[in-house]
Short mmCIF file of C-alpha atoms in Angstrom, two decimals:
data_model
loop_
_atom_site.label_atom_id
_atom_site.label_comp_id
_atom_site.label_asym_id
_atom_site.label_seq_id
_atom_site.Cartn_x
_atom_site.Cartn_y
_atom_site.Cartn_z
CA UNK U 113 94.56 78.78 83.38
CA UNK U 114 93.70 79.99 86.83
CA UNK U 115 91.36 82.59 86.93
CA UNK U 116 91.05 84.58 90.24
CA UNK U 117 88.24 86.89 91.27
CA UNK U 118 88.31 89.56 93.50
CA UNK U 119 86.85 93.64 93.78
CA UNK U 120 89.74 94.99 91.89
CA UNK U 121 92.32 97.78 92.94
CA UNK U 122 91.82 100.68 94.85
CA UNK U 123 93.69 103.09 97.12
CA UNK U 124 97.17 101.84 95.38
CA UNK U 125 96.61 98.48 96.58
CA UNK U 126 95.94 95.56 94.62
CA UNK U 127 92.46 94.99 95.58
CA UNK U 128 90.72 96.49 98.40
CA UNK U 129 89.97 93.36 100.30
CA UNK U 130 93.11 91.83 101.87
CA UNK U 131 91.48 88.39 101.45
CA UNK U 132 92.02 88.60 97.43
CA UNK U 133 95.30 89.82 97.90
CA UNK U 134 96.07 86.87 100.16
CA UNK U 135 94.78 84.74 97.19
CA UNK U 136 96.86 85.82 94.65
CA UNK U 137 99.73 85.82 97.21
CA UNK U 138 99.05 82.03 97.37
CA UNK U 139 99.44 81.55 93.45
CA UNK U 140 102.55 83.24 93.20
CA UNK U 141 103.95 81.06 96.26
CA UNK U 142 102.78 78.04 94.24
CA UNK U 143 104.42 79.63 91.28
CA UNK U 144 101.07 79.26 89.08
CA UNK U 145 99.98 80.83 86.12
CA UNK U 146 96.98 82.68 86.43
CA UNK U 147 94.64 86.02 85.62
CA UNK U 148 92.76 88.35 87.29
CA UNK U 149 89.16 89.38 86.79
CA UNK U 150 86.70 91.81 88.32
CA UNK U 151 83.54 90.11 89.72
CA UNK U 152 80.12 90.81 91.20
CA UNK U 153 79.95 89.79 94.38
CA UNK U 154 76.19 89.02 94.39
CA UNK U 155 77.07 86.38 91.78
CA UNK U 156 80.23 85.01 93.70
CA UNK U 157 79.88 81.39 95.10
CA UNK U 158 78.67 81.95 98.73
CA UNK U 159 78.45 85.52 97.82
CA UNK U 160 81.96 86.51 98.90
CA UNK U 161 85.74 87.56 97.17
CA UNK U 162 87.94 85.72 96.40
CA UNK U 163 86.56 82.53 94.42
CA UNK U 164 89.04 81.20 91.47
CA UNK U 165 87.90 79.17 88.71
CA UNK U 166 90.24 76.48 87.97
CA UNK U 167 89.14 74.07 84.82
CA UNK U 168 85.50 74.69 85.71
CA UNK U 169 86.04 74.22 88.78
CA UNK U 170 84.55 77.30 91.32
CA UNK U 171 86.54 77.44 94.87
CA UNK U 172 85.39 80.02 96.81
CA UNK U 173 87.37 81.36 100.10
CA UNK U 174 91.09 81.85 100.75
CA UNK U 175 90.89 78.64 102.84
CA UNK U 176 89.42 76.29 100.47
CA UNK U 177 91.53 77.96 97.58
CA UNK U 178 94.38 76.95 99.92
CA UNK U 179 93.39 73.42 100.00
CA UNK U 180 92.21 73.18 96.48
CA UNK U 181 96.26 74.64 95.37
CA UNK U 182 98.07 71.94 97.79
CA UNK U 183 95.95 69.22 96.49
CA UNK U 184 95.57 69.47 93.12
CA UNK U 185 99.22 70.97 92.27
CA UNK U 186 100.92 68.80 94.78
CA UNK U 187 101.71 72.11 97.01
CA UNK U 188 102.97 72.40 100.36
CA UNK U 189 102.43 75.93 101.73
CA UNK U 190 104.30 74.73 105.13
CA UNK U 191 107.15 72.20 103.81
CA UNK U 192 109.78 72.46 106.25
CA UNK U 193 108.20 73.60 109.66
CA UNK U 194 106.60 70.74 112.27
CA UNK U 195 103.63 70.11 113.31
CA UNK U 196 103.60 72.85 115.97
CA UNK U 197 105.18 75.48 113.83
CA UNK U 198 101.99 74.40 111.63
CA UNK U 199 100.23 75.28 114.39
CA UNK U 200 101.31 78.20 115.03
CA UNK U 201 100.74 79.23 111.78
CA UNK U 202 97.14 78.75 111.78
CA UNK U 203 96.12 80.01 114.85
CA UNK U 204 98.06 83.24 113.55
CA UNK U 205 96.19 82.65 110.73
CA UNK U 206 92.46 83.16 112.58
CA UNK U 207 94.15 86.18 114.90
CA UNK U 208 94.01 87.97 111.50
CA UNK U 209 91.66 86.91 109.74
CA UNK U 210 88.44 86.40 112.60
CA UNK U 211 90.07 88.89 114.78
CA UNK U 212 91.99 92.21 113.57
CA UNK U 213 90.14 91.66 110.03
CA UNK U 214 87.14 92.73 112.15
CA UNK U 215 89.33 96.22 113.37
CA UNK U 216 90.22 96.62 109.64
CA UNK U 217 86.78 96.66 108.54
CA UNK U 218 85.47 99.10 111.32
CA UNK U 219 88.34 101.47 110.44
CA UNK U 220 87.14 101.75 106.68
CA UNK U 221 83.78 101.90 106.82
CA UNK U 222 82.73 103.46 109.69
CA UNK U 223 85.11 106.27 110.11
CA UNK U 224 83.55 109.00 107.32
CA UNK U 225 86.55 109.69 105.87
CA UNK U 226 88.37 106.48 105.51
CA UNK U 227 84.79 105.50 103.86
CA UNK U 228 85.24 108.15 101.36
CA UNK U 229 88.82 107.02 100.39
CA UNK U 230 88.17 103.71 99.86
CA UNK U 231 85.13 101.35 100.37
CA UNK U 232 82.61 104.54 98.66
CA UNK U 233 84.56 103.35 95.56
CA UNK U 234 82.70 99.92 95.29
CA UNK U 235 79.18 102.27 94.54
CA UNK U 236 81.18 104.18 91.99
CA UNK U 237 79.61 102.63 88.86
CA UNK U 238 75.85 102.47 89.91
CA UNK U 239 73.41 104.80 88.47
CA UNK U 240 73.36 108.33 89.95
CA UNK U 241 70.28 107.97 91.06
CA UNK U 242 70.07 104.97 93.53
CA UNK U 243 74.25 105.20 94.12
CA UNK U 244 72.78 107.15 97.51
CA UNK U 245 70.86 104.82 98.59
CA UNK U 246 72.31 101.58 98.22
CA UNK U 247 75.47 103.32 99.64
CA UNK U 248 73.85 103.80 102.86
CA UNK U 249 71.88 100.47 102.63
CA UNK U 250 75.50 98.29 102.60
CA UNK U 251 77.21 100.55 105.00
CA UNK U 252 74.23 99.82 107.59
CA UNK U 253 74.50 96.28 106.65
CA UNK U 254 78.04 96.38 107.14
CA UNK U 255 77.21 98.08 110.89
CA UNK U 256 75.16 95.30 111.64
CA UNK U 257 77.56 92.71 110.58
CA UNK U 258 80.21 94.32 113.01
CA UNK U 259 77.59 94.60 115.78
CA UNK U 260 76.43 91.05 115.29
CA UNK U 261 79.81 89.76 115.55
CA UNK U 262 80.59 91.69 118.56
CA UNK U 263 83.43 94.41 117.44
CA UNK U 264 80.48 96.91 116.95
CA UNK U 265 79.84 96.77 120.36
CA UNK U 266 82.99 97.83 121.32
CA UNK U 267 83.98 102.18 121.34
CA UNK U 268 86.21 102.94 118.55
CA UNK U 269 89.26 103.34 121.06
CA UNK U 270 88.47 99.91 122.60
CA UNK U 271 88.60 98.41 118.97
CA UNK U 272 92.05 100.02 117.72
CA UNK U 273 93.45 98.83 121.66
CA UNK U 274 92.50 95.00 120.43
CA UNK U 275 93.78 95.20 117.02
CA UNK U 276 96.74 97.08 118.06
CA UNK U 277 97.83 94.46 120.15
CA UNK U 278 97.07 91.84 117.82
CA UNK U 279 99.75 93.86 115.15
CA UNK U 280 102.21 93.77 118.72
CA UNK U 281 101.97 90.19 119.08
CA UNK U 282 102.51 89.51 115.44
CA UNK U 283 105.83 91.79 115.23
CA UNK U 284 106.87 90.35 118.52
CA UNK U 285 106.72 86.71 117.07
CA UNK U 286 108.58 87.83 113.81
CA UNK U 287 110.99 89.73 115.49
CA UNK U 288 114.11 89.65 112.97
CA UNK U 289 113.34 86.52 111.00
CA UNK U 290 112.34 86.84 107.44
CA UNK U 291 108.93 85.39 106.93
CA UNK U 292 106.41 84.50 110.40
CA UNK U 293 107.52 81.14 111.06
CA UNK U 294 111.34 81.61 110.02
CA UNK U 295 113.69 81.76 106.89
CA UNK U 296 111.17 80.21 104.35
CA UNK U 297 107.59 82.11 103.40
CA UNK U 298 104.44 79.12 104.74
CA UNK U 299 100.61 79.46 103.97
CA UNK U 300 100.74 82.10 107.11
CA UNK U 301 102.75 84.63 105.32
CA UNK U 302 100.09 85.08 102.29
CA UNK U 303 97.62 85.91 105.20
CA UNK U 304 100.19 88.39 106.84
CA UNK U 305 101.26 90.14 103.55
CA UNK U 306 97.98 90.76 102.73
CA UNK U 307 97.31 92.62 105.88
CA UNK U 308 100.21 94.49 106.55
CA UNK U 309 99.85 95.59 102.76
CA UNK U 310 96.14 96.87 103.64
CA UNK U 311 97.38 98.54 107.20
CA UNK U 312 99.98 100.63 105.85
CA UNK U 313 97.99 102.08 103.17
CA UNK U 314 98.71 105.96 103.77
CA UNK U 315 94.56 106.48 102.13
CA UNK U 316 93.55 105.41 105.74
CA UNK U 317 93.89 107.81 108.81
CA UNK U 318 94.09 105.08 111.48
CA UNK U 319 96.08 104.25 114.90
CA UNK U 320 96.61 101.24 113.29
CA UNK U 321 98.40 101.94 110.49
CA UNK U 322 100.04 104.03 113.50
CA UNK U 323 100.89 100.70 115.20
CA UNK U 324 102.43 99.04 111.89
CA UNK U 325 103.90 101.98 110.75
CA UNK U 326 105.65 101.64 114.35
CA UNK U 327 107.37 98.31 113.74
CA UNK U 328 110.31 98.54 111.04
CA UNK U 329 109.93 94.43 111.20
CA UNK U 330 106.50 94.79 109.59
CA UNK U 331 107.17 97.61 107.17
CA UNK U 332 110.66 95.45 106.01
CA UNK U 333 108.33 92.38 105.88
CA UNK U 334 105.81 93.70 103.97
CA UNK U 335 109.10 94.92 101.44
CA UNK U 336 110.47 91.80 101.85
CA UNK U 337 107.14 90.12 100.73
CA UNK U 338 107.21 92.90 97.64
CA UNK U 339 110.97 92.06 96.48
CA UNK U 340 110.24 88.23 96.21
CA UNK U 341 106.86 87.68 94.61
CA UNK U 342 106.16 90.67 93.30
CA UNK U 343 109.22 92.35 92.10
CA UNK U 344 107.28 93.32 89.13
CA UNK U 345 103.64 94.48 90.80
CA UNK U 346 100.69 92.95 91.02
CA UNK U 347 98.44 91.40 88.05
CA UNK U 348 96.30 94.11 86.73
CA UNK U 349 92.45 92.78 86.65
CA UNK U 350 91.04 92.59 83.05
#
């Protein structure tokens, strides 16, 4: 069996990283059985969530676990679109994920009280004592991270305007079809669900939950997503 690691649930979503969510998203498209497990993410392969463990086997980051699903189970995320829907696909696929991901992560940890609702939870379980300070020691680190990849640099309004039209050019190419690239779900829409799922969590006060909140596509997509793999919730992590 499939074992998939990730953070574990928070805020009344699945996990609090969007990237785990997009994981498991994957296995139910491929229709695989599977569990869910909290992990450290100091142990993870390359130190990052989501890595699955699959017959020994470690694969660690949504792409890879992508790739290791369509070739070793025979699965085609994308059966049924060309080459240039493909295409489409991915480089929808990086807007998300190297782009608004960036947004997402500025408006939960450095806006005070979207900290407290959600990322403060990771620290919950250390000891009193040094909970403080390693608190403030991965928030910095976070800071830095944003700076070094060049969001930080930006005001907080200038960040939201970016991200916010990255959520209008996503609705805009959706528009009234069911899933991204038309009537059948692709790899894309395990990247999408996962986000749109994050943004419209009501435990985060942001203009861009504002701006998904704003398109009834999105917020009928995201149900949509809900309805058909998981009509009965998500897996709860042992």
């Amino acid at each position: 069996m499939i074992t998939l690691y990730g953070f574990g649930p928070g805020c009344g979503l699945p996990d609090l990283s969007p990237f785990v969510t997009k994981a498991e998203t994957l296995l139910r498209m491929a229709n695989l059985t599977y569990r869910v497990r909290r992990a450290d993410v100091r142990k993870a392969p390359k130190g990052k969530l989501p890595y699955i463990e699959d017959d020994g086997l470690l694969v660690a980051d949504t792409s890879y676990i992508r790739a290791h699903i369509e070739q070793k189970y025979a699965v085609d995320f994308d059966a049924g679109y060309t080459p240039q829907e493909r295409a489409i696909g991915l480089a929808f696929q990086r807007v998300l994920e190297d782009h608004a991901y960036w947004a997402f992560v500025h408006a939960r940890w450095m806006i005070d009280r979207n900290f407290e609702a959600g990322p403060k939870q990771y620290f919950a379980k250390l000891p009193a004592l040094v909970r403080p300070v390693v608190t403030r020691l991965v928030r910095r680190n976070v800071a830095r991270t944003l700076d070094a990849q060049g969001f930080g640099r930006h005001s907080r309004g200038e960040i939201e305007q970016l991200a916010i039209a990255d959520i209008d050019a996503i609705a805009v190419t959706l528009a009234d079809r069911p899933f991204l690239l038309g009537a059948r779900a692709s790899g894309i829409d395990a990247s999408l669900f996962a986000f749109v799922l994050g943004g419209l969590c009501p435990a985060f006060e942001t203009p861009l939950r504002t701006a998904l909140e704003g398109h009834t596509n999105l917020v009928a997509y995201r149900d949509r997503m809900m309805q058909v793999y998981f009509p009965n919730g998500f897996s709860a992590p042992a």
